[in-house]
Amino acid sequence: MPALALAFLFGDWLQLQQAALWASSSYTWVCAIGAACMGLAARASPAMARAGMMVAVACVAFAVTGWRAQARMHDRLAPSRWGTVMRVDGVVASLPLRDGRRVSFDFAPSAGTVPKLPARVRVGWSAPPSAPHAGERWSLVLRLRPVHGLANPGGFDTELRALAAGVGAQASVVARERNVRQTGGPARGTRLLRLRDRWRARIDDALRGRGGAGAIAALALGDQGAVGAGEWTVWRDTGVAHLMAISGLHVSMLAAAAGWLASAAWRRSARLTLWIPAPDVAAWARIGAGLSYALVAGFGLPAQRAVLMLLVAAMLRLRARRPGWRETMAWALAAVLAFDPWAPLQAGFWLSFCAVALLCMSDDGRIPGGWQSRLGAAARAQCVVNAGMAPLGLLYFGQAPLIAPLANAFAIPMVTLGVVPLAVAGLVLPAPLDVWAWRFAAGVHAWVLWGLTQLAGCAQWHAAQPSAFLLGLAAVGACSIAIPWPWRLRVGGAVLIAPLVLNPGRAPAHGHVEAWMADVGQGSAIVVRTTHHTLVFDAGPAIGPGSDTGARVLVPLLRALGVRRLDQMVISHADADHIGGAGALAHAFPGTPAVGSVPPARLRALGFASAESCQAGQTWSWDGVRFTMLHPVLTVAARPSARNATSCVLHVRAADGSLLLTGDIERSQESTLAAAMPHALEAALLLAPHHGSATSSSTAFLDAVRPKVVAVQAGLFNRYGHPHPTVLARYAAAGLVVGRTDFDGALRWRDTQPGRLDAWRRMDAHYWRQTARDASMKVLE
């Protein structure tokens, strides 16, 4: 079974690498090949039969995943519906997520009310007059959009998550006074969802004004969106973020407690014990408790794995078999993939299964004696798991907390034996005992969070996103560390992990430059790299309370590139879509100096080590690349209200090409620059001034710059209409290559190929990423 489960995983994973889906007939042929291999295996030798069965399983997994993907993609919003506004009747099909005054939730349109709508729509509603609740029927006026997320190296894949969740469109609520809650009672099939919503409201009421409600809701109900961004940062930076998910550890602990209680109660009756053995009763109690908790908590991936492993172990036990950990995990792996074929593209899938596998591999079979022996065994297991999981941490998060073993040793007992049982107990206890349980759990959580906050400032290890080769070496090394071999062999495993841990990434050669125009939505942020230095020009917008593109986009992008130190931050001007993420960068890279068309006091208040105003004439050189500030000429104090007019303009000249970063300058500043320094403006890459606004990119300015390519940073369907059609026509008339972050994701430019822009959506192409460039577009007014 383990070999077949791995073949199932391989076939599924191989289909997930497709840049475009095949025709249904092609998947039918793949499935037929699998059936043929299965038939041949029945008449072959044992070794050939095993190989044939593995090929057959891989082919079937590949085909079935392709068919399911076709069904999900067919349920996406048609391009003809993009940007349309219509009334839609439906049901709130998820727990509403509250972010300040904004509420988001999944909305299931009623069948037949509006044709050609997906089965699920992710809805965002700013300041609703009446808070929606799970299971309620609503009639909403929606502005429909395609499923679309920011696309950057190291970034979160919104479109993949939507595909796995069955979400086929996004929408925003408009016309507040015309959105009404419908009568007739809640929708059928939403009883559990409504119950979870009521529990969350009770938790909020019990802990109002005390703090910790988000964490308790996350651990009891799987509502991870309730946890604040700052708290998530603490948990992630200390390597214990897995505890805030409904992890297999939590499910297994509650299941074990239920099994022990059921067994103890059952053994009190000799008649019942003769009728059904107590171990069988305990097994069913573990399944029931684990499944109940997993369902109440949303049945996420780690919970799925834990419940399926409990179920497999119980089934095999009832058949008088004692399954090994490999067989149990193989059945659980196959069941998870059958339930969610897109799971292998989620970090939680690999973190969950690999952590359990490393623990099982490191078990040498000896039963610890005294408490010293048990403590030593626990310490060894913790070190093995953290060392073995470091490659995955660097792959998915760009960091490996060095303090993780100590943080886990502190947090795991407190959360697993304290916070989780109390949080779950509050769900079943009557009032006022439920309130006491939740408040006690919140108190323990606050103490754990305080301790982790003290540890969060300790060292983090960062490395660039690894290649497949380095990841394969690290996987072999992790297994070598986990297996209870002599220490000399384990040292060899550490040597195999070292190239990944020390991976510096690929930086430009001396005299050359690389620029990444990040996809930050309606905003601007550019990463400029030389051989040993990194500069960030603008930091993108704030997204919501406690969230910004600095933390969500730029820090993961810089980590993926292998950047450990930020040498210069430039803020072109003080507009929110250019400065919103600056504080996150200052926090992530302490000691960074800043320069900008912003009062220096404000830059220092954001956390930068030093700050000064940008002025025309400032120059410096890094690694043979020259940086020159061309604008503004006047001081910020002289024009305090003209933010766009005082934007910093930076020219970067490398051996084979140059780039011009323009901020939000407009025609007046363009004319001044073109008249004062026409030859200094020449650049192969031009960052479209003011996101391609109609007030910028004048013909005289383009004639002075003479670019080969233009990069436009704008949000899809932004309300400003950027980039303006007249500007795009002007670029086309000049024969310029235009890259757009709203269509193409992050854009990469290198001076060694000055006439080329590499789009991240093409570099990392997958079939679930709809390309707006290839569809009929309708810009929202």
PDB file of N, CA and C in Angstrom, residues 377-462:
ATOM      1  N   ALA A 377      13.875  11.671  25.428  1.00  0.00           N
ATOM      2  CA  ALA A 377      13.242  11.205  24.187  1.00  0.00           C
ATOM      3  C   ALA A 377      12.419  12.313  23.540  1.00  0.00           C
ATOM      4  N   ALA A 378      11.695  13.072  24.364  1.00  0.00           N
ATOM      5  CA  ALA A 378      10.901  14.177  23.824  1.00  0.00           C
ATOM      6  C   ALA A 378      11.797  15.244  23.210  1.00  0.00           C
ATOM      7  N   ALA A 379      12.922  15.546  23.861  1.00  0.00           N
ATOM      8  CA  ALA A 379      13.846  16.554  23.338  1.00  0.00           C
ATOM      9  C   ALA A 379      14.439  16.099  22.013  1.00  0.00           C
ATOM     10  N   ARG A 380      14.817  14.806  21.937  1.00  0.00           N
ATOM     11  CA  ARG A 380      15.381  14.291  20.684  1.00  0.00           C
ATOM     12  C   ARG A 380      14.344  14.359  19.557  1.00  0.00           C
ATOM     13  N   ALA A 381      13.107  13.975  19.868  1.00  0.00           N
ATOM     14  CA  ALA A 381      12.055  14.023  18.851  1.00  0.00           C
ATOM     15  C   ALA A 381      11.829  15.454  18.365  1.00  0.00           C
ATOM     16  N   GLN A 382      11.850  16.412  19.304  1.00  0.00           N
ATOM     17  CA  GLN A 382      11.641  17.806  18.929  1.00  0.00           C
ATOM     18  C   GLN A 382      12.765  18.310  18.027  1.00  0.00           C
ATOM     19  N   CYS A 383      13.994  17.958  18.359  1.00  0.00           N
ATOM     20  CA  CYS A 383      15.128  18.385  17.537  1.00  0.00           C
ATOM     21  C   CYS A 383      15.091  17.751  16.152  1.00  0.00           C
ATOM     22  N   VAL A 384      14.718  16.458  16.096  1.00  0.00           N
ATOM     23  CA  VAL A 384      14.642  15.776  14.807  1.00  0.00           C
ATOM     24  C   VAL A 384      13.592  16.428  13.918  1.00  0.00           C
ATOM     25  N   VAL A 385      12.411  16.698  14.490  1.00  0.00           N
ATOM     26  CA  VAL A 385      11.332  17.292  13.696  1.00  0.00           C
ATOM     27  C   VAL A 385      11.721  18.684  13.214  1.00  0.00           C
ATOM     28  N   ASN A 386      12.294  19.508  14.084  1.00  0.00           N
ATOM     29  CA  ASN A 386      12.641  20.865  13.679  1.00  0.00           C
ATOM     30  C   ASN A 386      13.762  20.880  12.654  1.00  0.00           C
ATOM     31  N   ALA A 387      14.750  19.976  12.803  1.00  0.00           N
ATOM     32  CA  ALA A 387      15.816  19.913  11.805  1.00  0.00           C
ATOM     33  C   ALA A 387      15.282  19.391  10.481  1.00  0.00           C
ATOM     34  N   GLY A 388      14.434  18.385  10.549  1.00  0.00           N
ATOM     35  CA  GLY A 388      13.893  17.814   9.323  1.00  0.00           C
ATOM     36  C   GLY A 388      12.907  18.720   8.617  1.00  0.00           C
ATOM     37  N   MET A 389      12.186  19.549   9.383  1.00  0.00           N
ATOM     38  CA  MET A 389      11.186  20.430   8.782  1.00  0.00           C
ATOM     39  C   MET A 389      11.771  21.761   8.331  1.00  0.00           C
ATOM     40  N   ALA A 390      13.019  22.034   8.683  1.00  0.00           N
ATOM     41  CA  ALA A 390      13.635  23.304   8.277  1.00  0.00           C
ATOM     42  C   ALA A 390      13.606  23.503   6.763  1.00  0.00           C
ATOM     43  N   PRO A 391      13.914  22.471   5.936  1.00  0.00           N
ATOM     44  CA  PRO A 391      13.836  22.690   4.485  1.00  0.00           C
ATOM     45  C   PRO A 391      12.451  23.119   4.015  1.00  0.00           C
ATOM     46  N   LEU A 392      11.395  22.527   4.599  1.00  0.00           N
ATOM     47  CA  LEU A 392      10.041  22.911   4.199  1.00  0.00           C
ATOM     48  C   LEU A 392       9.724  24.330   4.652  1.00  0.00           C
ATOM     49  N   GLY A 393      10.214  24.701   5.826  1.00  0.00           N
ATOM     50  CA  GLY A 393      10.013  26.072   6.284  1.00  0.00           C
ATOM     51  C   GLY A 393      10.672  27.077   5.365  1.00  0.00           C
ATOM     52  N   LEU A 394      11.882  26.759   4.902  1.00  0.00           N
ATOM     53  CA  LEU A 394      12.568  27.647   3.975  1.00  0.00           C
ATOM     54  C   LEU A 394      11.884  27.666   2.609  1.00  0.00           C
ATOM     55  N   LEU A 395      11.309  26.535   2.208  1.00  0.00           N
ATOM     56  CA  LEU A 395      10.631  26.463   0.917  1.00  0.00           C
ATOM     57  C   LEU A 395       9.356  27.298   0.910  1.00  0.00           C
ATOM     58  N   TYR A 396       8.537  27.147   1.945  1.00  0.00           N
ATOM     59  CA  TYR A 396       7.217  27.775   1.937  1.00  0.00           C
ATOM     60  C   TYR A 396       7.194  29.160   2.582  1.00  0.00           C
ATOM     61  N   PHE A 397       8.065  29.389   3.558  1.00  0.00           N
ATOM     62  CA  PHE A 397       7.998  30.655   4.295  1.00  0.00           C
ATOM     63  C   PHE A 397       9.281  31.468   4.205  1.00  0.00           C
ATOM     64  N   GLY A 398      10.332  30.915   3.585  1.00  0.00           N
ATOM     65  CA  GLY A 398      11.580  31.642   3.436  1.00  0.00           C
ATOM     66  C   GLY A 398      12.333  31.834   4.730  1.00  0.00           C
ATOM     67  N   GLN A 399      11.980  31.103   5.780  1.00  0.00           N
ATOM     68  CA  GLN A 399      12.653  31.279   7.054  1.00  0.00           C
ATOM     69  C   GLN A 399      12.573  29.988   7.867  1.00  0.00           C
ATOM     70  N   ALA A 400      13.517  29.839   8.770  1.00  0.00           N
ATOM     71  CA  ALA A 400      13.536  28.729   9.710  1.00  0.00           C
ATOM     72  C   ALA A 400      13.909  29.300  11.071  1.00  0.00           C
ATOM     73  N   PRO A 401      12.961  29.402  12.013  1.00  0.00           N
ATOM     74  CA  PRO A 401      13.266  29.985  13.321  1.00  0.00           C
ATOM     75  C   PRO A 401      14.263  29.129  14.098  1.00  0.00           C
ATOM     76  N   LEU A 402      15.380  29.727  14.493  1.00  0.00           N
ATOM     77  CA  LEU A 402      16.386  28.985  15.247  1.00  0.00           C
ATOM     78  C   LEU A 402      15.907  28.671  16.659  1.00  0.00           C
ATOM     79  N   ILE A 403      14.920  29.414  17.124  1.00  0.00           N
ATOM     80  CA  ILE A 403      14.412  29.234  18.481  1.00  0.00           C
ATOM     81  C   ILE A 403      13.260  28.237  18.521  1.00  0.00           C
ATOM     82  N   ALA A 404      12.914  27.626  17.371  1.00  0.00           N
ATOM     83  CA  ALA A 404      11.738  26.772  17.279  1.00  0.00           C
ATOM     84  C   ALA A 404      11.722  25.616  18.281  1.00  0.00           C
ATOM     85  N   PRO A 405      12.842  24.867  18.501  1.00  0.00           N
ATOM     86  CA  PRO A 405      12.769  23.772  19.483  1.00  0.00           C
ATOM     87  C   PRO A 405      12.363  24.241  20.876  1.00  0.00           C
ATOM     88  N   LEU A 406      12.951  25.352  21.344  1.00  0.00           N
ATOM     89  CA  LEU A 406      12.589  25.870  22.665  1.00  0.00           C
ATOM     90  C   LEU A 406      11.161  26.380  22.685  1.00  0.00           C
ATOM     91  N   ALA A 407      10.758  27.093  21.619  1.00  0.00           N
ATOM     92  CA  ALA A 407       9.398  27.628  21.563  1.00  0.00           C
ATOM     93  C   ALA A 407       8.372  26.509  21.539  1.00  0.00           C
ATOM     94  N   ASN A 408       8.632  25.437  20.799  1.00  0.00           N
ATOM     95  CA  ASN A 408       7.698  24.311  20.758  1.00  0.00           C
ATOM     96  C   ASN A 408       7.628  23.592  22.097  1.00  0.00           C
ATOM     97  N   ALA A 409       8.796  23.422  22.731  1.00  0.00           N
ATOM     98  CA  ALA A 409       8.812  22.767  24.041  1.00  0.00           C
ATOM     99  C   ALA A 409       7.993  23.546  25.065  1.00  0.00           C
ATOM    100  N   PHE A 410       7.964  24.864  24.918  1.00  0.00           N
ATOM    101  CA  PHE A 410       7.185  25.707  25.831  1.00  0.00           C
ATOM    102  C   PHE A 410       5.712  25.735  25.455  1.00  0.00           C
ATOM    103  N   ALA A 411       5.421  25.878  24.152  1.00  0.00           N
ATOM    104  CA  ALA A 411       4.044  26.140  23.731  1.00  0.00           C
ATOM    105  C   ALA A 411       3.196  24.885  23.560  1.00  0.00           C
ATOM    106  N   ILE A 412       3.785  23.786  23.098  1.00  0.00           N
ATOM    107  CA  ILE A 412       2.978  22.600  22.805  1.00  0.00           C
ATOM    108  C   ILE A 412       2.226  22.097  24.041  1.00  0.00           C
ATOM    109  N   PRO A 413       2.871  21.898  25.197  1.00  0.00           N
ATOM    110  CA  PRO A 413       2.094  21.430  26.355  1.00  0.00           C
ATOM    111  C   PRO A 413       1.013  22.421  26.790  1.00  0.00           C
ATOM    112  N   MET A 414       1.338  23.716  26.748  1.00  0.00           N
ATOM    113  CA  MET A 414       0.385  24.721  27.211  1.00  0.00           C
ATOM    114  C   MET A 414      -0.847  24.779  26.302  1.00  0.00           C
ATOM    115  N   VAL A 415      -0.621  24.731  24.997  1.00  0.00           N
ATOM    116  CA  VAL A 415      -1.737  24.845  24.054  1.00  0.00           C
ATOM    117  C   VAL A 415      -2.503  23.533  23.957  1.00  0.00           C
ATOM    118  N   THR A 416      -1.780  22.422  23.821  1.00  0.00           N
ATOM    119  CA  THR A 416      -2.434  21.140  23.595  1.00  0.00           C
ATOM    120  C   THR A 416      -3.138  20.616  24.835  1.00  0.00           C
ATOM    121  N   LEU A 417      -2.530  20.804  26.007  1.00  0.00           N
ATOM    122  CA  LEU A 417      -3.119  20.280  27.244  1.00  0.00           C
ATOM    123  C   LEU A 417      -3.897  21.324  28.023  1.00  0.00           C
ATOM    124  N   GLY A 418      -3.787  22.592  27.609  1.00  0.00           N
ATOM    125  CA  GLY A 418      -4.479  23.641  28.342  1.00  0.00           C
ATOM    126  C   GLY A 418      -5.492  24.387  27.516  1.00  0.00           C
ATOM    127  N   VAL A 419      -5.031  25.111  26.505  1.00  0.00           N
ATOM    128  CA  VAL A 419      -5.927  25.985  25.753  1.00  0.00           C
ATOM    129  C   VAL A 419      -6.953  25.188  24.955  1.00  0.00           C
ATOM    130  N   VAL A 420      -6.519  24.163  24.221  1.00  0.00           N
ATOM    131  CA  VAL A 420      -7.429  23.423  23.355  1.00  0.00           C
ATOM    132  C   VAL A 420      -8.525  22.706  24.141  1.00  0.00           C
ATOM    133  N   PRO A 421      -8.216  21.910  25.190  1.00  0.00           N
ATOM    134  CA  PRO A 421      -9.310  21.258  25.925  1.00  0.00           C
ATOM    135  C   PRO A 421     -10.312  22.245  26.518  1.00  0.00           C
ATOM    136  N   LEU A 422      -9.820  23.375  27.025  1.00  0.00           N
ATOM    137  CA  LEU A 422     -10.724  24.362  27.600  1.00  0.00           C
ATOM    138  C   LEU A 422     -11.567  25.025  26.517  1.00  0.00           C
ATOM    139  N   ALA A 423     -10.952  25.324  25.374  1.00  0.00           N
ATOM    140  CA  ALA A 423     -11.704  25.951  24.284  1.00  0.00           C
ATOM    141  C   ALA A 423     -12.802  25.022  23.778  1.00  0.00           C
ATOM    142  N   VAL A 424     -12.497  23.737  23.643  1.00  0.00           N
ATOM    143  CA  VAL A 424     -13.489  22.778  23.161  1.00  0.00           C
ATOM    144  C   VAL A 424     -14.537  22.504  24.240  1.00  0.00           C
ATOM    145  N   ALA A 425     -14.116  22.456  25.497  1.00  0.00           N
ATOM    146  CA  ALA A 425     -15.070  22.216  26.579  1.00  0.00           C
ATOM    147  C   ALA A 425     -16.134  23.303  26.629  1.00  0.00           C
ATOM    148  N   GLY A 426     -15.734  24.534  26.318  1.00  0.00           N
ATOM    149  CA  GLY A 426     -16.699  25.622  26.321  1.00  0.00           C
ATOM    150  C   GLY A 426     -17.811  25.440  25.314  1.00  0.00           C
ATOM    151  N   LEU A 427     -17.585  24.644  24.269  1.00  0.00           N
ATOM    152  CA  LEU A 427     -18.617  24.416  23.264  1.00  0.00           C
ATOM    153  C   LEU A 427     -19.757  23.563  23.786  1.00  0.00           C
ATOM    154  N   VAL A 428     -19.472  22.705  24.763  1.00  0.00           N
ATOM    155  CA  VAL A 428     -20.487  21.761  25.236  1.00  0.00           C
ATOM    156  C   VAL A 428     -20.977  22.066  26.645  1.00  0.00           C
ATOM    157  N   LEU A 429     -20.271  22.912  27.384  1.00  0.00           N
ATOM    158  CA  LEU A 429     -20.691  23.230  28.748  1.00  0.00           C
ATOM    159  C   LEU A 429     -21.839  24.225  28.735  1.00  0.00           C
ATOM    160  N   PRO A 430     -22.749  24.115  29.691  1.00  0.00           N
ATOM    161  CA  PRO A 430     -23.840  25.100  29.770  1.00  0.00           C
ATOM    162  C   PRO A 430     -23.337  26.402  30.387  1.00  0.00           C
ATOM    163  N   ALA A 431     -24.095  27.460  30.179  1.00  0.00           N
ATOM    164  CA  ALA A 431     -23.763  28.749  30.799  1.00  0.00           C
ATOM    165  C   ALA A 431     -23.962  28.640  32.313  1.00  0.00           C
ATOM    166  N   PRO A 432     -23.131  29.264  33.154  1.00  0.00           N
ATOM    167  CA  PRO A 432     -22.007  30.131  32.772  1.00  0.00           C
ATOM    168  C   PRO A 432     -20.679  29.394  32.702  1.00  0.00           C
ATOM    169  N   LEU A 433     -20.712  28.031  32.746  1.00  0.00           N
ATOM    170  CA  LEU A 433     -19.463  27.280  32.744  1.00  0.00           C
ATOM    171  C   LEU A 433     -18.710  27.471  31.436  1.00  0.00           C
ATOM    172  N   ASP A 434     -19.438  27.661  30.335  1.00  0.00           N
ATOM    173  CA  ASP A 434     -18.759  27.868  29.057  1.00  0.00           C
ATOM    174  C   ASP A 434     -17.928  29.145  29.080  1.00  0.00           C
ATOM    175  N   VAL A 435     -18.482  30.194  29.678  1.00  0.00           N
ATOM    176  CA  VAL A 435     -17.758  31.466  29.760  1.00  0.00           C
ATOM    177  C   VAL A 435     -16.497  31.310  30.600  1.00  0.00           C
ATOM    178  N   TRP A 436     -16.612  30.597  31.715  1.00  0.00           N
ATOM    179  CA  TRP A 436     -15.435  30.392  32.576  1.00  0.00           C
ATOM    180  C   TRP A 436     -14.360  29.612  31.835  1.00  0.00           C
ATOM    181  N   ALA A 437     -14.777  28.566  31.096  1.00  0.00           N
ATOM    182  CA  ALA A 437     -13.805  27.755  30.352  1.00  0.00           C
ATOM    183  C   ALA A 437     -13.076  28.604  29.320  1.00  0.00           C
ATOM    184  N   TRP A 438     -13.820  29.422  28.576  1.00  0.00           N
ATOM    185  CA  TRP A 438     -13.192  30.236  27.536  1.00  0.00           C
ATOM    186  C   TRP A 438     -12.296  31.307  28.142  1.00  0.00           C
ATOM    187  N   ARG A 439     -12.705  31.890  29.242  1.00  0.00           N
ATOM    188  CA  ARG A 439     -11.876  32.915  29.869  1.00  0.00           C
ATOM    189  C   ARG A 439     -10.603  32.307  30.451  1.00  0.00           C
ATOM    190  N   PHE A 440     -10.713  31.110  31.020  1.00  0.00           N
ATOM    191  CA  PHE A 440      -9.515  30.437  31.521  1.00  0.00           C
ATOM    192  C   PHE A 440      -8.579  30.096  30.360  1.00  0.00           C
ATOM    193  N   ALA A 441      -9.168  29.607  29.243  1.00  0.00           N
ATOM    194  CA  ALA A 441      -8.362  29.299  28.055  1.00  0.00           C
ATOM    195  C   ALA A 441      -7.688  30.552  27.520  1.00  0.00           C
ATOM    196  N   ALA A 442      -8.423  31.666  27.504  1.00  0.00           N
ATOM    197  CA  ALA A 442      -7.841  32.921  27.023  1.00  0.00           C
ATOM    198  C   ALA A 442      -6.707  33.381  27.921  1.00  0.00           C
ATOM    199  N   GLY A 443      -6.826  33.138  29.249  1.00  0.00           N
ATOM    200  CA  GLY A 443      -5.748  33.496  30.157  1.00  0.00           C
ATOM    201  C   GLY A 443      -4.486  32.691  29.901  1.00  0.00           C
ATOM    202  N   VAL A 444      -4.644  31.379  29.687  1.00  0.00           N
ATOM    203  CA  VAL A 444      -3.481  30.542  29.372  1.00  0.00           C
ATOM    204  C   VAL A 444      -2.874  30.964  28.035  1.00  0.00           C
ATOM    205  N   HIS A 445      -3.728  31.243  27.074  1.00  0.00           N
ATOM    206  CA  HIS A 445      -3.241  31.679  25.764  1.00  0.00           C
ATOM    207  C   HIS A 445      -2.459  32.986  25.883  1.00  0.00           C
ATOM    208  N   ALA A 446      -2.948  33.921  26.682  1.00  0.00           N
ATOM    209  CA  ALA A 446      -2.250  35.202  26.842  1.00  0.00           C
ATOM    210  C   ALA A 446      -0.864  34.993  27.433  1.00  0.00           C
ATOM    211  N   TRP A 447      -0.750  34.064  28.371  1.00  0.00           N
ATOM    212  CA  TRP A 447       0.547  33.799  28.970  1.00  0.00           C
ATOM    213  C   TRP A 447       1.486  33.157  27.947  1.00  0.00           C
ATOM    214  N   VAL A 448       0.961  32.223  27.141  1.00  0.00           N
ATOM    215  CA  VAL A 448       1.778  31.598  26.096  1.00  0.00           C
ATOM    216  C   VAL A 448       2.224  32.638  25.079  1.00  0.00           C
ATOM    217  N   LEU A 449       1.292  33.513  24.680  1.00  0.00           N
ATOM    218  CA  LEU A 449       1.632  34.536  23.692  1.00  0.00           C
ATOM    219  C   LEU A 449       2.690  35.497  24.229  1.00  0.00           C
ATOM    220  N   TRP A 450       2.599  35.825  25.511  1.00  0.00           N
ATOM    221  CA  TRP A 450       3.616  36.697  26.100  1.00  0.00           C
ATOM    222  C   TRP A 450       4.993  36.033  26.044  1.00  0.00           C
ATOM    223  N   GLY A 451       5.057  34.761  26.401  1.00  0.00           N
ATOM    224  CA  GLY A 451       6.335  34.058  26.355  1.00  0.00           C
ATOM    225  C   GLY A 451       6.894  33.966  24.949  1.00  0.00           C
ATOM    226  N   LEU A 452       6.024  33.694  23.974  1.00  0.00           N
ATOM    227  CA  LEU A 452       6.494  33.607  22.595  1.00  0.00           C
ATOM    228  C   LEU A 452       6.951  34.963  22.074  1.00  0.00           C
ATOM    229  N   THR A 453       6.280  36.027  22.522  1.00  0.00           N
ATOM    230  CA  THR A 453       6.685  37.369  22.106  1.00  0.00           C
ATOM    231  C   THR A 453       8.106  37.676  22.556  1.00  0.00           C
ATOM    232  N   GLN A 454       8.466  37.193  23.745  1.00  0.00           N
ATOM    233  CA  GLN A 454       9.834  37.404  24.220  1.00  0.00           C
ATOM    234  C   GLN A 454      10.839  36.634  23.364  1.00  0.00           C
ATOM    235  N   LEU A 455      10.418  35.482  22.827  1.00  0.00           N
ATOM    236  CA  LEU A 455      11.315  34.670  22.010  1.00  0.00           C
ATOM    237  C   LEU A 455      11.336  35.113  20.549  1.00  0.00           C
ATOM    238  N   ALA A 456      10.294  35.859  20.135  1.00  0.00           N
ATOM    239  CA  ALA A 456      10.152  36.190  18.710  1.00  0.00           C
ATOM    240  C   ALA A 456      11.292  37.047  18.192  1.00  0.00           C
ATOM    241  N   GLY A 457      11.955  37.787  19.085  1.00  0.00           N
ATOM    242  CA  GLY A 457      13.055  38.625  18.625  1.00  0.00           C
ATOM    243  C   GLY A 457      14.338  37.864  18.384  1.00  0.00           C
ATOM    244  N   CYS A 458      14.351  36.563  18.709  1.00  0.00           N
ATOM    245  CA  CYS A 458      15.571  35.771  18.507  1.00  0.00           C
ATOM    246  C   CYS A 458      15.796  35.536  17.016  1.00  0.00           C
ATOM    247  N   ALA A 459      16.952  34.971  16.718  1.00  0.00           N
ATOM    248  CA  ALA A 459      17.404  34.889  15.329  1.00  0.00           C
ATOM    249  C   ALA A 459      16.503  34.023  14.461  1.00  0.00           C
ATOM    250  N   GLN A 460      16.311  34.501  13.233  1.00  0.00           N
ATOM    251  CA  GLN A 460      15.654  33.742  12.179  1.00  0.00           C
ATOM    252  C   GLN A 460      16.697  33.453  11.101  1.00  0.00           C
ATOM    253  N   TRP A 461      16.609  32.278  10.513  1.00  0.00           N
ATOM    254  CA  TRP A 461      17.517  31.966   9.419  1.00  0.00           C
ATOM    255  C   TRP A 461      16.734  32.040   8.115  1.00  0.00           C
ATOM    256  N   HIS A 462      17.291  32.754   7.152  1.00  0.00           N
ATOM    257  CA  HIS A 462      16.615  32.957   5.872  1.00  0.00           C
ATOM    258  C   HIS A 462      17.497  32.423   4.752  1.00  0.00           C
TER     259      HIS A 462
END
